[in-house]
mmCIF file of C-alpha atoms in Angstrom:
data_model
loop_
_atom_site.group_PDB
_atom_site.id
_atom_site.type_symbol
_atom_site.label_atom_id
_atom_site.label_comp_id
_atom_site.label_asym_id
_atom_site.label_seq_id
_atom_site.Cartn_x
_atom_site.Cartn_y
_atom_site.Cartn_z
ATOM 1 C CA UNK A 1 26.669 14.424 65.672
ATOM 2 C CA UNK A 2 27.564 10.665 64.733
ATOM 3 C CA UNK A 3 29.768 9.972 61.406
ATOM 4 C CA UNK A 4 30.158 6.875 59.885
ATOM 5 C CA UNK A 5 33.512 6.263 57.470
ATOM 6 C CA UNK A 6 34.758 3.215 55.851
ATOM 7 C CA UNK A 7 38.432 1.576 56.096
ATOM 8 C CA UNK A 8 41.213 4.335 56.599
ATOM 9 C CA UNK A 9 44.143 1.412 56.195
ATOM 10 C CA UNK A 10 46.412 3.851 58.526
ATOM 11 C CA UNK A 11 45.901 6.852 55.798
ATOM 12 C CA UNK A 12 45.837 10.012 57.611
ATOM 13 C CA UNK A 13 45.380 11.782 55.027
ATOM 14 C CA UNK A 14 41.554 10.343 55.355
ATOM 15 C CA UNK A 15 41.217 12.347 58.122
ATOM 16 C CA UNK A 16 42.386 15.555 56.410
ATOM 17 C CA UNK A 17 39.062 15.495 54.162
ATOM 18 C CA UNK A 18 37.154 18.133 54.778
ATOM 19 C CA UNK A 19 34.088 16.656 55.922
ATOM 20 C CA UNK A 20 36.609 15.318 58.754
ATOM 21 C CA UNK A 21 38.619 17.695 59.154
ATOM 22 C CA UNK A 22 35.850 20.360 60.037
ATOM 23 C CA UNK A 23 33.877 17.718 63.048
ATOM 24 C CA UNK A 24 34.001 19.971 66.311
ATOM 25 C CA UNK A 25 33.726 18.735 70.099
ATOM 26 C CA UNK A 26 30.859 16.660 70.721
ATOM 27 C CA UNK A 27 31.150 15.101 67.645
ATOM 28 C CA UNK A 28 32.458 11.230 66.664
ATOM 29 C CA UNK A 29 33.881 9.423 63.895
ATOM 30 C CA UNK A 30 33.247 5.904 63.576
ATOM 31 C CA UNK A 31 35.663 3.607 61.477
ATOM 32 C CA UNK A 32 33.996 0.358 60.180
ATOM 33 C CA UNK A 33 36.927 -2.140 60.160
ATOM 34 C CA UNK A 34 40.309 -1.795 59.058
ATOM 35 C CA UNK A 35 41.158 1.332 60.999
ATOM 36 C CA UNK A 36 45.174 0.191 60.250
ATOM 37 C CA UNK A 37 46.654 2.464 62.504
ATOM 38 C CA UNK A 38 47.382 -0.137 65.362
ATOM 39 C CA UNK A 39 50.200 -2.193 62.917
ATOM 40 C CA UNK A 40 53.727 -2.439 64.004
ATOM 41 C CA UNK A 41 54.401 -0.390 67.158
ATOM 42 C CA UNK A 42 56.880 1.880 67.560
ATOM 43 C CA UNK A 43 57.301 5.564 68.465
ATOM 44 C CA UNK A 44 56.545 6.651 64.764
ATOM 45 C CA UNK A 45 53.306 5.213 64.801
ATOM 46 C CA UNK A 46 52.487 6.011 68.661
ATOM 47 C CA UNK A 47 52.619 9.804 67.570
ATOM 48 C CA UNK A 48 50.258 9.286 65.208
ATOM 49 C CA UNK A 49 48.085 7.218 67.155
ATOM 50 C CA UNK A 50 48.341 10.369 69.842
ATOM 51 C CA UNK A 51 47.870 13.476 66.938
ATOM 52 C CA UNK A 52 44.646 11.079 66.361
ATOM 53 C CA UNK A 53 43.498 11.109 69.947
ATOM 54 C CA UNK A 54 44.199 14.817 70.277
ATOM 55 C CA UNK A 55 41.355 16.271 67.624
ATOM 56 C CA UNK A 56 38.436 17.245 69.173
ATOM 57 C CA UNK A 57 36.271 15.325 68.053
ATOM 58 C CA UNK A 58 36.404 10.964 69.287
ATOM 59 C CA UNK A 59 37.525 8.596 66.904
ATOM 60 C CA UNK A 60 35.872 5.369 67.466
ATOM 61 C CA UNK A 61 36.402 1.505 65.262
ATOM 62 C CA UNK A 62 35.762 -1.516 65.029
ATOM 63 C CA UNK A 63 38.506 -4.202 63.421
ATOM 64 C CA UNK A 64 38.565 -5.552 60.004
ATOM 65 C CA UNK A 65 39.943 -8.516 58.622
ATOM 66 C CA UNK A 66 43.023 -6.195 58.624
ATOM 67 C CA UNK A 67 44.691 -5.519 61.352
ATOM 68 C CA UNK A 68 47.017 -6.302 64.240
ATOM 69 C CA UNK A 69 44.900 -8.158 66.891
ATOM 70 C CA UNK A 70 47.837 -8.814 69.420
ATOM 71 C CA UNK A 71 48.799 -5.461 69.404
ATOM 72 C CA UNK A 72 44.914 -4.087 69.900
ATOM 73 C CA UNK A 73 45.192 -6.660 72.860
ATOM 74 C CA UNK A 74 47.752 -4.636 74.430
ATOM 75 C CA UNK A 75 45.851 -1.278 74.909
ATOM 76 C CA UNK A 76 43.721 -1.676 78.579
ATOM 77 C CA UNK A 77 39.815 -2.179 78.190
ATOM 78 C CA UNK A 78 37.785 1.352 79.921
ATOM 79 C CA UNK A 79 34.379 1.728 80.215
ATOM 80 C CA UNK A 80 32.586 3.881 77.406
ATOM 81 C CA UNK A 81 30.055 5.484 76.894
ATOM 82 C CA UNK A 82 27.492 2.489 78.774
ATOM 83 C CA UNK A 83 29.881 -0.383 77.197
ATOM 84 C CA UNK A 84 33.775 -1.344 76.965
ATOM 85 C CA UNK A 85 36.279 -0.670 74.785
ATOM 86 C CA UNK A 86 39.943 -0.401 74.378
ATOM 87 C CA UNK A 87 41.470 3.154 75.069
ATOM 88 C CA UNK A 88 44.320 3.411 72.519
ATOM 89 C CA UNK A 89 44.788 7.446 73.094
ATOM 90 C CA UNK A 90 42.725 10.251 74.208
ATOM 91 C CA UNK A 91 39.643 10.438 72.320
ATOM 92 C CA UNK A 92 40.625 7.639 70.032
ATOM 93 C CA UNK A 93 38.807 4.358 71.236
ATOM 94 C CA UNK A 94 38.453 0.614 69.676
ATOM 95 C CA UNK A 95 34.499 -0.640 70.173
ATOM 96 C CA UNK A 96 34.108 -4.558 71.108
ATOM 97 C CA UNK A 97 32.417 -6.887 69.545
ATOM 98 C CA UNK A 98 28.618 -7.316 70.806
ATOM 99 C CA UNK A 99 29.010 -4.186 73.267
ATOM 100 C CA UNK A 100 26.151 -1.372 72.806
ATOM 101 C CA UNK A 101 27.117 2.208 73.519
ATOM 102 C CA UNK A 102 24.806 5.395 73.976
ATOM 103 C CA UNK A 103 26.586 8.167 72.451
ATOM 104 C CA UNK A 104 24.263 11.188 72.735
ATOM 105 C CA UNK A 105 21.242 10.531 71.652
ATOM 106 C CA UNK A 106 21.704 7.491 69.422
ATOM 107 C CA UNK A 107 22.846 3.733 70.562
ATOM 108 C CA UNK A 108 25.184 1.716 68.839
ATOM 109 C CA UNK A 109 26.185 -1.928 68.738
ATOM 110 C CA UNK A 110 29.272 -2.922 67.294
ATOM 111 C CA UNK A 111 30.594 -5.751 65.507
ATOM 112 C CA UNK A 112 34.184 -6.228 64.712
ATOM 113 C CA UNK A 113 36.433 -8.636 62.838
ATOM 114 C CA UNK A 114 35.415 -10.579 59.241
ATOM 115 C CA UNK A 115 36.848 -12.597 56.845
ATOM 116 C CA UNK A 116 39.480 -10.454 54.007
ATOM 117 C CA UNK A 117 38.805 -10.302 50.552
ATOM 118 C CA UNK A 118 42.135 -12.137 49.609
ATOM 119 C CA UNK A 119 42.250 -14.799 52.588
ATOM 120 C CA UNK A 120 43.571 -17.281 50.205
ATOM 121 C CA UNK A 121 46.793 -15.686 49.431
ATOM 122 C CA UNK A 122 47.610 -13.396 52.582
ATOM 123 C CA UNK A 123 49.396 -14.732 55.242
ATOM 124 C CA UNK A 124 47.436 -16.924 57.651
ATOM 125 C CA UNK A 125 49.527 -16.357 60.661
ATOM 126 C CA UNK A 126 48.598 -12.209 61.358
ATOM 127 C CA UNK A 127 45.060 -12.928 60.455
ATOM 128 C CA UNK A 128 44.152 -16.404 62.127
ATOM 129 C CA UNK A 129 41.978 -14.582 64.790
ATOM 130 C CA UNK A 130 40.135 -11.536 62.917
ATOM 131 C CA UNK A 131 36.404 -13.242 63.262
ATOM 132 C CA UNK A 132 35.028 -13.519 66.649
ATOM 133 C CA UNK A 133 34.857 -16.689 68.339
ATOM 134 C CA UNK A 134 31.423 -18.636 67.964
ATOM 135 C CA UNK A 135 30.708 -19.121 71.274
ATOM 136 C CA UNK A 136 31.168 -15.290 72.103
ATOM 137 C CA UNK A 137 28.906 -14.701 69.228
ATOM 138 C CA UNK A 138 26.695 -16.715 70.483
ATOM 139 C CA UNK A 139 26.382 -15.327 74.321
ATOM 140 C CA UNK A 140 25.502 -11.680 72.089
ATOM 141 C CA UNK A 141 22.565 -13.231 70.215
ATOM 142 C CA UNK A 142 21.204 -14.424 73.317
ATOM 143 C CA UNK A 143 20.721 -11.104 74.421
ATOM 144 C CA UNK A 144 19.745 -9.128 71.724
ATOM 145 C CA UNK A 145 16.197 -10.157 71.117
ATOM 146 C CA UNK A 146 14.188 -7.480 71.122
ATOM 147 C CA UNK A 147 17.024 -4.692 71.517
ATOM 148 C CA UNK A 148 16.138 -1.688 70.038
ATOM 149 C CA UNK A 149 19.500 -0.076 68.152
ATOM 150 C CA UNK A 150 19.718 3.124 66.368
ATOM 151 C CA UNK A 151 22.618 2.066 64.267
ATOM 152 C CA UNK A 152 24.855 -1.331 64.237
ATOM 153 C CA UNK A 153 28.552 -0.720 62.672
ATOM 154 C CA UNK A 154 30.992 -3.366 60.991
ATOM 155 C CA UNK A 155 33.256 -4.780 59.204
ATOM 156 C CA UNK A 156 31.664 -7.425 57.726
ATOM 157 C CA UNK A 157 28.029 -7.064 56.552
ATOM 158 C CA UNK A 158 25.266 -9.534 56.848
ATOM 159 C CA UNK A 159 25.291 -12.171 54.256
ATOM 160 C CA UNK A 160 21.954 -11.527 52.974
ATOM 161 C CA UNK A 161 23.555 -8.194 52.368
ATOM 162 C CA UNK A 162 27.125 -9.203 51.049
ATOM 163 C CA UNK A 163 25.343 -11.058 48.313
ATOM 164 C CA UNK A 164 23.772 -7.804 46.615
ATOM 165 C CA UNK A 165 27.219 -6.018 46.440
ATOM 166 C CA UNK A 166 29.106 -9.549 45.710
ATOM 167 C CA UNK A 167 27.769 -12.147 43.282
ATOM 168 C CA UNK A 168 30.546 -14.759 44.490
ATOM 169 C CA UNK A 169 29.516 -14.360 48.428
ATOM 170 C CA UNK A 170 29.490 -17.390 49.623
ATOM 171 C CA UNK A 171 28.049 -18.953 53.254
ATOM 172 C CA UNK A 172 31.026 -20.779 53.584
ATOM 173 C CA UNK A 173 31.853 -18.755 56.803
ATOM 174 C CA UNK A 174 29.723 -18.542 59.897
ATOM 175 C CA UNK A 175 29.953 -14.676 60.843
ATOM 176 C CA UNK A 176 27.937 -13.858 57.555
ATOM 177 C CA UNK A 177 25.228 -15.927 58.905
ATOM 178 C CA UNK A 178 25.279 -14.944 62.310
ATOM 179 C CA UNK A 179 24.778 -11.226 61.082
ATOM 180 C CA UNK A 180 21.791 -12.064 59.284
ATOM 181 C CA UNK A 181 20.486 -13.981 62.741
ATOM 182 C CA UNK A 182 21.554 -10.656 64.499
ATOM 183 C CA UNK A 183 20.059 -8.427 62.148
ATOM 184 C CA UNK A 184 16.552 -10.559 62.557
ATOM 185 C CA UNK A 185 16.846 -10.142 66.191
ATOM 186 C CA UNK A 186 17.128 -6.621 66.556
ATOM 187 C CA UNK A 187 14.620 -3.287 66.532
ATOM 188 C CA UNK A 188 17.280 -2.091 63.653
ATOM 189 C CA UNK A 189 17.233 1.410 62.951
ATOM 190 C CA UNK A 190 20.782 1.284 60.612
ATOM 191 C CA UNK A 191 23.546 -0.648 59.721
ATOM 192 C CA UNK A 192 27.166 0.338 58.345
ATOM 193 C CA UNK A 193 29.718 -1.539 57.065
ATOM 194 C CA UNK A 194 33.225 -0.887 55.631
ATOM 195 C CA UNK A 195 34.579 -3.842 53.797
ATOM 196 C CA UNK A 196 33.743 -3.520 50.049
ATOM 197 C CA UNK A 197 35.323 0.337 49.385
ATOM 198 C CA UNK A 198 31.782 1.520 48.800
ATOM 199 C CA UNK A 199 29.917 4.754 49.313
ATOM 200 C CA UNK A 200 26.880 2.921 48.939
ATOM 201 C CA UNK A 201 23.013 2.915 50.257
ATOM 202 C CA UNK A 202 22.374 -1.006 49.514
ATOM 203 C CA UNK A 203 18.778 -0.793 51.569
ATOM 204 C CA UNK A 204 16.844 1.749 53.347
ATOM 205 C CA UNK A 205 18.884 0.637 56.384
ATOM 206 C CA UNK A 206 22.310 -1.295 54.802
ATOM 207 C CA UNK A 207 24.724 1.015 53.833
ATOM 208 C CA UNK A 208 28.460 0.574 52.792
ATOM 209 C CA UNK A 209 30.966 3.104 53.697
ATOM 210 C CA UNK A 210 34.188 4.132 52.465
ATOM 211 C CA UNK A 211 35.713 7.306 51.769
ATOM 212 C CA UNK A 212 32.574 10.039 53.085
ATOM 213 C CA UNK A 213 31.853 10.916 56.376
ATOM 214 C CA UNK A 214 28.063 9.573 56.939
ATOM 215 C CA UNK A 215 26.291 11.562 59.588
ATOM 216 C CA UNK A 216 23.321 9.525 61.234
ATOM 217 C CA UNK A 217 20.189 11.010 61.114
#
């Protein structure tokens, strides 16, 4: 069975929940954006990375605005489940950006990076490269016409989207755009995203995530 969660911002006591806690072989987690666990190296937080790579179940995310980018760069790229993605230990596994994976029955396309809440006042210089580039955006949509996709995971959602759960969303950025162009594109069955702390069903087919364990039907 498939699970989607929201941002675990290198908690583990997210994945002591019981809904978690209880998955089995077979089963995967998905974490959409801001997984947190990849943050300053060292041994401390290589253990943990490893106690999450040893449950049974996979552990699969995409980045947030959140997160250490030049260390997720360090961990080699594997194939996956049809796709790519970067092997960070055992069973846990970051998905790239505009790869599609078949994970039992269901496929997924993933979508990582997005713009944080507070980009005015963070600091620039960890964050400067948490969206995708445009032009590797751009080589996905070309692609994706057509594609049939039982569920799409992110970070960020889809502008159209962000404005129901955000009356100050703004298209000032381009990746909020270029979800709604993806999301236009695509045989859609559903789409998760993690970045507004929400256990919420916007649409039929939007949903934000956060603290529960989602299973796809």
């Amino acid at each position: 069975m498939l699970y989607l969660t929201g941002d675990t911002h290198g908690d583990y006591r997210r994945f002591e929940r019981k809904e978690i806690r209880h998955l089995k072989q077979g089963d995967v987690l998905v974490v959409c954006g801001d997984f947190g666990f990849v943050w300053e190296g060292g041994k401390k937080e290589e253990k943990l990375l490893q106690k999450i790579g040893k449950r049974k179940h996979h552990t699969l995310f995409v980045p947030g605005a959140n997160e250490n980018y030049d260390l997720l760069r360090q961990y080699p790229e594997v194939g996956y489940a049809g796709g790519r993605a970067r092997q960070i230990s055992g069973n846990l596994y970051q998905l790239l950006t505009g790869e599609t994976y078949r994970l039992g029955e269901k496929t997924l396309l993933a979508f990582g990076g997005g713009e944080a809440l507070d980009c005015d006042i963070v600091d620039r210089t960890l964050y400067e490269d948490q969206l995708p580039k445009k032009e590797e955006l751009d080589a996905v949509l070309a692609r994706l016409e057509g594609q049939r996709v039982d569920c799409v995971v992110s970070y960020e959602p889809p502008y159209s989207i962000a404005a129901f759960l955000d009356l100050e969303a703004k298209p000032d950025g381009y990746y909020g755009l270029y979800l709604d162009q993806v999301q236009k594109r695509l045989q859609l069955g559903q789409w998760f995203f993690g970045k507004y702390h929400l256990d919420k069903r916007v649409t039929p087919r939007f949903m934000a995530v956060y603290e529960k364990a989602v299973p796809l039907r």
